[in-house]
Short mmCIF file of C-alpha atoms in Angstrom, two decimals:
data_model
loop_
_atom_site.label_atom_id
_atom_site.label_comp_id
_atom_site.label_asym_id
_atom_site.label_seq_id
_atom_site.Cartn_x
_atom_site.Cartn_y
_atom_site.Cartn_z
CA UNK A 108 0.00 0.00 0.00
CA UNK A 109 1.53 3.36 -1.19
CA UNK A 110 1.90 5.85 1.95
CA UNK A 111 -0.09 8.73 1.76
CA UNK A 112 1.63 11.95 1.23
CA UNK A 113 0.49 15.43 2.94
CA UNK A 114 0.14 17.99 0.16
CA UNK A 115 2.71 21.15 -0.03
CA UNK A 116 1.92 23.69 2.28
CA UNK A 117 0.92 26.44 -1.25
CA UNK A 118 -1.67 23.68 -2.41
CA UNK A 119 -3.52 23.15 1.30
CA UNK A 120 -3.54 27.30 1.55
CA UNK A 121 -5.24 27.45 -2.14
CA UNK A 122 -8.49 25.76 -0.57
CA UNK A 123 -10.01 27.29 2.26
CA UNK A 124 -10.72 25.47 5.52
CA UNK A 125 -14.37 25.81 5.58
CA UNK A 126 -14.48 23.77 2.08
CA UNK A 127 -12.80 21.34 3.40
CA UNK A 128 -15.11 20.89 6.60
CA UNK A 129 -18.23 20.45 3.74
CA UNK A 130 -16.06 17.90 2.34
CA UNK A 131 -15.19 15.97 5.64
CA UNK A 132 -11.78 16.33 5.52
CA UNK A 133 -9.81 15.84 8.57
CA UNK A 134 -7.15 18.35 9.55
CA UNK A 135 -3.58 17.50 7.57
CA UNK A 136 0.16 18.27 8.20
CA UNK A 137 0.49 21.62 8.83
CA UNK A 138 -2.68 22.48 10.28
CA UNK A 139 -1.63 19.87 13.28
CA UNK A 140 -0.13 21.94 15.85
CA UNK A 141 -1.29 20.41 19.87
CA UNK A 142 -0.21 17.02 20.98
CA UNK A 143 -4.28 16.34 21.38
CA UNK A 144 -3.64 15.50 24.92
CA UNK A 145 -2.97 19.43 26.10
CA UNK A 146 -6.73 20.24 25.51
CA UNK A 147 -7.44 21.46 28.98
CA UNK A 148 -3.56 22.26 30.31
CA UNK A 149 -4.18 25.85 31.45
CA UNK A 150 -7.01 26.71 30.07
CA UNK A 151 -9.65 28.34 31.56
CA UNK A 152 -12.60 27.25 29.12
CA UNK A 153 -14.96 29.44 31.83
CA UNK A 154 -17.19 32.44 30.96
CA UNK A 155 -16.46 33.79 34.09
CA UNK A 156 -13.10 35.79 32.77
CA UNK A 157 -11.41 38.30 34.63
CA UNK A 158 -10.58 40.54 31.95
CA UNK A 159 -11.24 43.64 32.86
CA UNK A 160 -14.63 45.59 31.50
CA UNK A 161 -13.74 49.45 30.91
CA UNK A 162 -16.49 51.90 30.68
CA UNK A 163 -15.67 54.31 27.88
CA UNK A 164 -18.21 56.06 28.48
CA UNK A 165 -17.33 57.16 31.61
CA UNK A 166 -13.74 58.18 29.96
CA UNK A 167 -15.06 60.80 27.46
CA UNK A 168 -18.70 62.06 28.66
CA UNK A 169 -18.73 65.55 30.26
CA UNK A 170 -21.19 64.70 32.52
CA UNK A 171 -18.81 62.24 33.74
CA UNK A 172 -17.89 63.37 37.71
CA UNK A 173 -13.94 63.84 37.88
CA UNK A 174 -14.10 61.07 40.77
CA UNK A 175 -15.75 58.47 38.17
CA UNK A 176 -13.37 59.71 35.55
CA UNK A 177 -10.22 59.24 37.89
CA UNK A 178 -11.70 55.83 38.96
CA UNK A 179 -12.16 54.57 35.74
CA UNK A 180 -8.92 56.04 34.48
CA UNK A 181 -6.96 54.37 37.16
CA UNK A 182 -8.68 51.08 35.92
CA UNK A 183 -7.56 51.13 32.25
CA UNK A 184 -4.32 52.20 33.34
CA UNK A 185 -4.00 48.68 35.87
CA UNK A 186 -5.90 46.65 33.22
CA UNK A 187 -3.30 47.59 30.25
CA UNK A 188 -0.48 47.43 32.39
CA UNK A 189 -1.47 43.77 33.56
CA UNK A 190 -3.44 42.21 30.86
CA UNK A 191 -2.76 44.67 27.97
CA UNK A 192 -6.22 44.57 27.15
CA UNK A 193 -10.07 45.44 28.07
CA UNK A 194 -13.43 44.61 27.30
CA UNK A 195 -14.85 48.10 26.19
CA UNK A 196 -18.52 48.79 27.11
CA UNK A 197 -20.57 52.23 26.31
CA UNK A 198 -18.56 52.51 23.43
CA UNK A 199 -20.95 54.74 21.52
CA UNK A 200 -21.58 52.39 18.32
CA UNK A 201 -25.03 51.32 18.66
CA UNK A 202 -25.69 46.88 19.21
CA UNK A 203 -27.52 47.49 16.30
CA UNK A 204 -24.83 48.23 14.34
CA UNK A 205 -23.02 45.38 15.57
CA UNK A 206 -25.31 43.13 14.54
CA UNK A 207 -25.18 44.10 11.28
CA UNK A 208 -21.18 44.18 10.28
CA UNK A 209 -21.28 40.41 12.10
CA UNK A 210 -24.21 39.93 9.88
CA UNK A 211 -22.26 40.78 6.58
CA UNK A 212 -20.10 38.91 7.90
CA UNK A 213 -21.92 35.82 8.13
CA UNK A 214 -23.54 36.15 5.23
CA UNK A 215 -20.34 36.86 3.34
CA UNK A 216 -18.42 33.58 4.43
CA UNK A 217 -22.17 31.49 3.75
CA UNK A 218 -22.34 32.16 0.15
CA UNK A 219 -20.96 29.65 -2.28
CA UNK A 220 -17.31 29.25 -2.85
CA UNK A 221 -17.20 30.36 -6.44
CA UNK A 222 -18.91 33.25 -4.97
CA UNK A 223 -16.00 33.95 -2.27
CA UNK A 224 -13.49 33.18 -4.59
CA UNK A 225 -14.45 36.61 -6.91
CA UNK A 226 -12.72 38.22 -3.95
CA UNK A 227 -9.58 35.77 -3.64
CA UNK A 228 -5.79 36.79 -3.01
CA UNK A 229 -2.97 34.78 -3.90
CA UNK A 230 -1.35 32.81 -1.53
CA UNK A 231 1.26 35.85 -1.11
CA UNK A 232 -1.01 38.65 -1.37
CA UNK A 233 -2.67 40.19 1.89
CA UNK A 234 -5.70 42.93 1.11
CA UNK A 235 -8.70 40.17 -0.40
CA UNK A 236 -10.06 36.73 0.66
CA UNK A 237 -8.12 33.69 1.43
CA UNK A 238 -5.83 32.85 4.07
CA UNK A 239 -2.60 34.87 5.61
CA UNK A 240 0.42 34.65 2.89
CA UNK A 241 2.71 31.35 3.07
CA UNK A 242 4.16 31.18 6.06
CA UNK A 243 7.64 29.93 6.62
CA UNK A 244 8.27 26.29 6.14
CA UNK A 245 7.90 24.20 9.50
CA UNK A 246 5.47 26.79 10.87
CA UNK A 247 1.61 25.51 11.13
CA UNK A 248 -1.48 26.93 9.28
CA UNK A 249 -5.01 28.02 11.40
CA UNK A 250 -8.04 26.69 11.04
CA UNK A 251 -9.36 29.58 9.86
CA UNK A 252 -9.86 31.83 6.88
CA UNK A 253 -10.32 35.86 6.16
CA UNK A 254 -11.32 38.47 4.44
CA UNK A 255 -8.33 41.22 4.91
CA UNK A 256 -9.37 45.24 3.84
CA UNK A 257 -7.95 48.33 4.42
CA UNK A 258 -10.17 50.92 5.36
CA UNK A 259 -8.31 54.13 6.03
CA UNK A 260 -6.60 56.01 4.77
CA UNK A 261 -9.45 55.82 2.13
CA UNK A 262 -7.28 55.76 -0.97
CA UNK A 263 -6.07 52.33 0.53
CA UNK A 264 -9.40 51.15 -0.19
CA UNK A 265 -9.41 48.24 -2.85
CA UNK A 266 -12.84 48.29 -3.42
CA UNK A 267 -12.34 45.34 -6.03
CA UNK A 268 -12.15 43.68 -3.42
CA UNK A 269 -14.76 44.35 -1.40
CA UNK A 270 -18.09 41.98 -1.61
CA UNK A 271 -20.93 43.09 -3.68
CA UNK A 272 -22.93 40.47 -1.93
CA UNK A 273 -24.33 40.70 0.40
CA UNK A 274 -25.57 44.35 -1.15
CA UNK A 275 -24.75 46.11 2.58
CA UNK A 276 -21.52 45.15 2.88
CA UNK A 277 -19.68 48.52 1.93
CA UNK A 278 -22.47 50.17 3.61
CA UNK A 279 -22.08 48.56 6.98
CA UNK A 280 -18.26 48.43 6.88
CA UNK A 281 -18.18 52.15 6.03
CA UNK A 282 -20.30 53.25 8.56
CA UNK A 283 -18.71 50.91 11.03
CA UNK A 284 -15.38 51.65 10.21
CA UNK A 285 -15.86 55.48 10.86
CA UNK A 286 -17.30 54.80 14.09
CA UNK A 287 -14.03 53.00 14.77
CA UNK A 288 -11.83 55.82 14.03
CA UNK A 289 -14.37 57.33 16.82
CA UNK A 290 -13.30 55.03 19.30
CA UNK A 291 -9.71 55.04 18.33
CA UNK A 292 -9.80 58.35 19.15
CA UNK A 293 -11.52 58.23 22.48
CA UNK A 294 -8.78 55.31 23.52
CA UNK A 295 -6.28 56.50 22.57
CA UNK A 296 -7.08 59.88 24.78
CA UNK A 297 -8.08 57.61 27.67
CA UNK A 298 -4.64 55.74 27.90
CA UNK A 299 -2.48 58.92 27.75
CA UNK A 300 -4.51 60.64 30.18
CA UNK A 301 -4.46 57.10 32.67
CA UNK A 302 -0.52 58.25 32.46
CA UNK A 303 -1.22 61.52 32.94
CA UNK A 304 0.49 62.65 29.87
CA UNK A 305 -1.07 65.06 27.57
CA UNK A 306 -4.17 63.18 25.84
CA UNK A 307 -3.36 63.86 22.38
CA UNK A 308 0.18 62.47 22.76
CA UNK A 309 -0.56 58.95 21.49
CA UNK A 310 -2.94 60.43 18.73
CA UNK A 311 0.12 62.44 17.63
CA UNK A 312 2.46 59.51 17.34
CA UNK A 313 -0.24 57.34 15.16
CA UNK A 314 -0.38 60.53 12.56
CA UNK A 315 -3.44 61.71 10.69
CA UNK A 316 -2.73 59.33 8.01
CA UNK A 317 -3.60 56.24 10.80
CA UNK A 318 -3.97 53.09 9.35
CA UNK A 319 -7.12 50.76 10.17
CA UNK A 320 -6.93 47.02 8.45
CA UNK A 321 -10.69 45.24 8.55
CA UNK A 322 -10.06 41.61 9.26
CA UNK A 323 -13.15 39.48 9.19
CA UNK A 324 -12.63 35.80 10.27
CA UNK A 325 -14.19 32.72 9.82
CA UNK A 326 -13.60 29.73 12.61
CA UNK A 327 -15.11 26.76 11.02
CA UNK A 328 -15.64 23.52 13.34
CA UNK A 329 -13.14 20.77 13.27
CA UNK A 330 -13.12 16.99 14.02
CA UNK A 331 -10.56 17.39 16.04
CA UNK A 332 -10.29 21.01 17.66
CA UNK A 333 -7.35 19.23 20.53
CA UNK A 334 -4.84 19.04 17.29
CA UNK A 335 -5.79 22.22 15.51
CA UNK A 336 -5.74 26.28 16.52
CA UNK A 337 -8.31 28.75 14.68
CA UNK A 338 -5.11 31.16 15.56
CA UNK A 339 -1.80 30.37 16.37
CA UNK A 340 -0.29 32.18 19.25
CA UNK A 341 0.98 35.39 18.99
CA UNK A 342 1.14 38.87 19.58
CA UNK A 343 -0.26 42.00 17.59
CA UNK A 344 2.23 44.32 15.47
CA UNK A 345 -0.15 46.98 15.77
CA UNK A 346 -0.52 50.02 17.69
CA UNK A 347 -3.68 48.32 19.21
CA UNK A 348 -6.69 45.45 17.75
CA UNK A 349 -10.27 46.20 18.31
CA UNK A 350 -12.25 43.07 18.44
CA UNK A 351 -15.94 42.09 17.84
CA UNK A 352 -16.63 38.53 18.24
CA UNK A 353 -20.19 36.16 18.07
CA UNK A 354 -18.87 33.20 20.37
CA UNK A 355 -16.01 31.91 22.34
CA UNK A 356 -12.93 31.09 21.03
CA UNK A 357 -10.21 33.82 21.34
CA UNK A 358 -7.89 33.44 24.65
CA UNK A 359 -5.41 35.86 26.25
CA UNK A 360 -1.87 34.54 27.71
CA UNK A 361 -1.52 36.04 31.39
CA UNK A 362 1.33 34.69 34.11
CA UNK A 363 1.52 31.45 31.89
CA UNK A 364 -2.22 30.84 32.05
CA UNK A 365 -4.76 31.18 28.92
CA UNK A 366 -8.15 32.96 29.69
CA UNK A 367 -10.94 32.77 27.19
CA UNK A 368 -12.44 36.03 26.64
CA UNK A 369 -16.10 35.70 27.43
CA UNK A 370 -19.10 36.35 24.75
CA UNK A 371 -20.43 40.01 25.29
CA UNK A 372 -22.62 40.80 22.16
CA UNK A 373 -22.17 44.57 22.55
CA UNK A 374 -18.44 45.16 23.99
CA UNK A 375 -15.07 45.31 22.05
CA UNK A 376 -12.08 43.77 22.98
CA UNK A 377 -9.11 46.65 22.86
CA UNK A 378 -5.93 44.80 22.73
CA UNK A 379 -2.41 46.41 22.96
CA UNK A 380 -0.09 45.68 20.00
CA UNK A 381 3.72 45.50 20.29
CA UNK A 382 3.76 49.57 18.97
CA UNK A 383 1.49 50.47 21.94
CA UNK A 384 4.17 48.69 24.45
CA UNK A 385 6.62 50.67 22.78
CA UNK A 386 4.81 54.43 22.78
CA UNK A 387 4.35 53.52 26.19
CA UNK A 388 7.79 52.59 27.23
CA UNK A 389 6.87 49.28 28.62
CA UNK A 390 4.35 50.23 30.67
CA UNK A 391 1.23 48.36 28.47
CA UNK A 392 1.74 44.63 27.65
CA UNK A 393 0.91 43.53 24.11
CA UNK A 394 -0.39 40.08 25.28
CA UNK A 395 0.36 36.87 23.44
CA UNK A 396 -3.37 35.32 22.34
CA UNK A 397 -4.86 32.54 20.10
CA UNK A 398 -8.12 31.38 18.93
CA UNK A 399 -9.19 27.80 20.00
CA UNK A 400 -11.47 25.43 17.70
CA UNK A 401 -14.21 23.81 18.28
CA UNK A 402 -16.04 20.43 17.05
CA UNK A 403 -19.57 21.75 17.00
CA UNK A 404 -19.85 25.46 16.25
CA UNK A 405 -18.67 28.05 13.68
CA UNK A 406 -17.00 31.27 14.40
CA UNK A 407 -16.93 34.89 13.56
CA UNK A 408 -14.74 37.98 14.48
CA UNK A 409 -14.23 41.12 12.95
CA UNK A 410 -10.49 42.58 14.23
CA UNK A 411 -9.79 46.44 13.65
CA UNK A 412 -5.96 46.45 13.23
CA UNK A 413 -5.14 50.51 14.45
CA UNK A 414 -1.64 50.65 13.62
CA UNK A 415 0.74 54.25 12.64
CA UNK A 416 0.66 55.65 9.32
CA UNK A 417 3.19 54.82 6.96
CA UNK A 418 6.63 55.86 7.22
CA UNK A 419 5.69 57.95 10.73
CA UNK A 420 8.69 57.31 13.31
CA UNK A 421 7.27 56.22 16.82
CA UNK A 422 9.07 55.90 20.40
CA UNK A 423 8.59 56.00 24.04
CA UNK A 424 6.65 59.23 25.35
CA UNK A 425 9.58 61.51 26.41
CA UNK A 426 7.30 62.08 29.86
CA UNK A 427 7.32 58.22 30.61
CA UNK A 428 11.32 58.31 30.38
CA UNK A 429 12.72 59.23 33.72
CA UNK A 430 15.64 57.93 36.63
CA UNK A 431 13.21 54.95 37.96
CA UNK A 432 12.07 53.95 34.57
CA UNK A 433 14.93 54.53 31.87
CA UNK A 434 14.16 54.16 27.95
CA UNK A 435 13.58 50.46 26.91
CA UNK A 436 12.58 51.16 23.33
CA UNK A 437 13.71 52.92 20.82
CA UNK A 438 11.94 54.75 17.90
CA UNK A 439 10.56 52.52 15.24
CA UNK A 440 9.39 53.26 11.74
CA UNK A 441 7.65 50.28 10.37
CA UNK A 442 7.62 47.97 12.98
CA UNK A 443 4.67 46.57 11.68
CA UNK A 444 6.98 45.29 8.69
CA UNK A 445 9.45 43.60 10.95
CA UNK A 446 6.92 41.82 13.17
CA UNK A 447 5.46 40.54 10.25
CA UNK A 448 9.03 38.95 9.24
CA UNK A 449 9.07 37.18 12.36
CA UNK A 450 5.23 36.09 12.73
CA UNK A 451 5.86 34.55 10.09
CA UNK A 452 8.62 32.44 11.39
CA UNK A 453 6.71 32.11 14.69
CA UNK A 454 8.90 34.09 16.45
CA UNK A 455 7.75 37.88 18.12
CA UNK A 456 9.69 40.55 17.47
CA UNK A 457 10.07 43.29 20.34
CA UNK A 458 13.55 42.13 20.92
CA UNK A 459 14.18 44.37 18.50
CA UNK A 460 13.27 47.36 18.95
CA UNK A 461 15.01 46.96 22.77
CA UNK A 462 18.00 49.15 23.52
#
């Protein structure tokens, strides 16, 4: 009997997962990644996470007391520097809003393959549908596939790329995406001001020419979910990820323990990105997290990449530099770029941008 042979890593990324679930196909090679017998090591499968729930409300109202302000300040500031991320509540985009950009999204990844594939990248190519570019060989794939846009600045915008069906798509992810740069902007204010440094400081660094990447994900089930990951681990290159989620899955790394981040239908997960550790000279984490499969239930998640505009130097705040806490960065231009080199190898990359 002739041994079966595991097809090259190019020709398993030209399908996407999901047609491979309608098929019945088992996971192969390089999608195996666990032992199958570390399911449950250190995971906390509960919805009872303690990830911290920030009011943003509470951050950028007027009629916000200063004692609630200060309060609430004090608790982004202890949540970033200890988890590196927050659910965000009272956000100010409506849940019905919500419901629609994870309806596109549904509907998007439901439609027929030869439907998807108008939209398809090639297996190098990152703006369009697919899955990430070829990683380096060795390195596992995820159980997962994407549609990857960029959103601002608007003459990024591929709009060849962008699905006609279903009809609201650009609609929705317009709309949605401007009410991002809303909450960008109200964030970004927050976490200067928890450091009490001037609250446009961070807004400054990012540049009016911002980037914002729309990532929308599709977590189909697997057989086997204890030999796969929807995600592999890692940490964001960005300046910070704004997540919207429909179900469990997605799981933060914190003192060597993962946490699932529970299902909240109307918060958004703000999670700090290796440029956000660096702007802040060590003071937020950019935590390591990965998506989990699951043998019975689909997935969707939109991710808001926020990262600096192109070509825009970024460094420590000059204010967070002082005797007790010397410089541990230095300035960066890029740095999305690099970590990309070395995500794709597995590997993070803030070693180097340390001095």
């Amino acid at each position: 009997m002739a041994a079966y042979s595991v097809p090259p890593v190019e020709e398993l990324l030209s399908k996407r997962v999901q047609e491979m679930v309608l098929h019945g196909e088992e996971p192969l090679g390089p999608y195996i990644c666990r032992s199958g017998d570390d399911v449950d090591e250190k995971e906390d499968i509960m919805d009872t996470s303690p990830i911290p729930i920030i009011d943003l409300n509470l951050l950028s109202s007027s009629t916000t007391s200063d004692n609630e302000r200060e309060q609430e300040l004090e608790k982004l500031g202890s949540a970033l520097s200890s988890w590196g991320c927050f659910q965000g509540i009272a956000h100010g985009i409506s849940a019905s809003l919500l419901d629609k950009i994870r309806q596109v999204s549904r509907e998007f990844f439901n439609q027929p393959m030869e439907e998807k594939n108008r939209y398809a990248k090639s297996v190098v190519d990152f703006q369009g549908y697919g899955a990430d570019p070829v990683p380096e060989q060795g390195q596992s794939l995820d159980w997962s596939d994407r549609l990857f846009l960029e959103v601002f600045p608007e003459d990024g915008r591929q709009y060849n790329l962008w699905p006609q069906i279903p009809i609201s798509f650009r609609e929705v992810l317009e709309d949605y995406s401007e009410k991002m740069k809303m909450v960008t902007e109200i964030t970004s204010k927050a976490m200067a001001k928890s450091l009490k440094l001037e609250e446009k400081c961070f807004l400054e660094q990012f540049g009016k020419q911002a980037q914002l990447h729309a990532r929308f994900n599709y977590y189909s089930p697997c057989q086997r979910p204890d030999l796969v990951l929807g995600l592999k681990p890692h940490a964001d290159g960005t300046g910070y990820t704004i997540i919207l989620q429909d179900e469990v899955g997605l799981q933060v790394l914190k003192d060597g323990k993962w946490y699932t981040v529970p299902k909240n239908p109307t918060a958004l997960l703000v999670l700090m990105g290796d440029q956000m550790e660096i702007m802040s000279n060590g003071i937020f984490k950019s935590p390591v997290h990965r998506v989990v499969s699951n043998s019975e239930r689909d997935r969707i998640s939109i991710a808001m990449f926020y990262t600096p505009e192109l070509g825009k130097e970024i460094g420590p705040e000059d204010d967070l530099v002082n005797m007790d806490r010397p410089r541990i960065y230095k300035k960066v231009t890029d740095y999305a770029e690099t970590h990309w080199k070395f995500y794709q190898r597995g590997m993070r990359a803030l070693h180097t941008a340390h001095i």
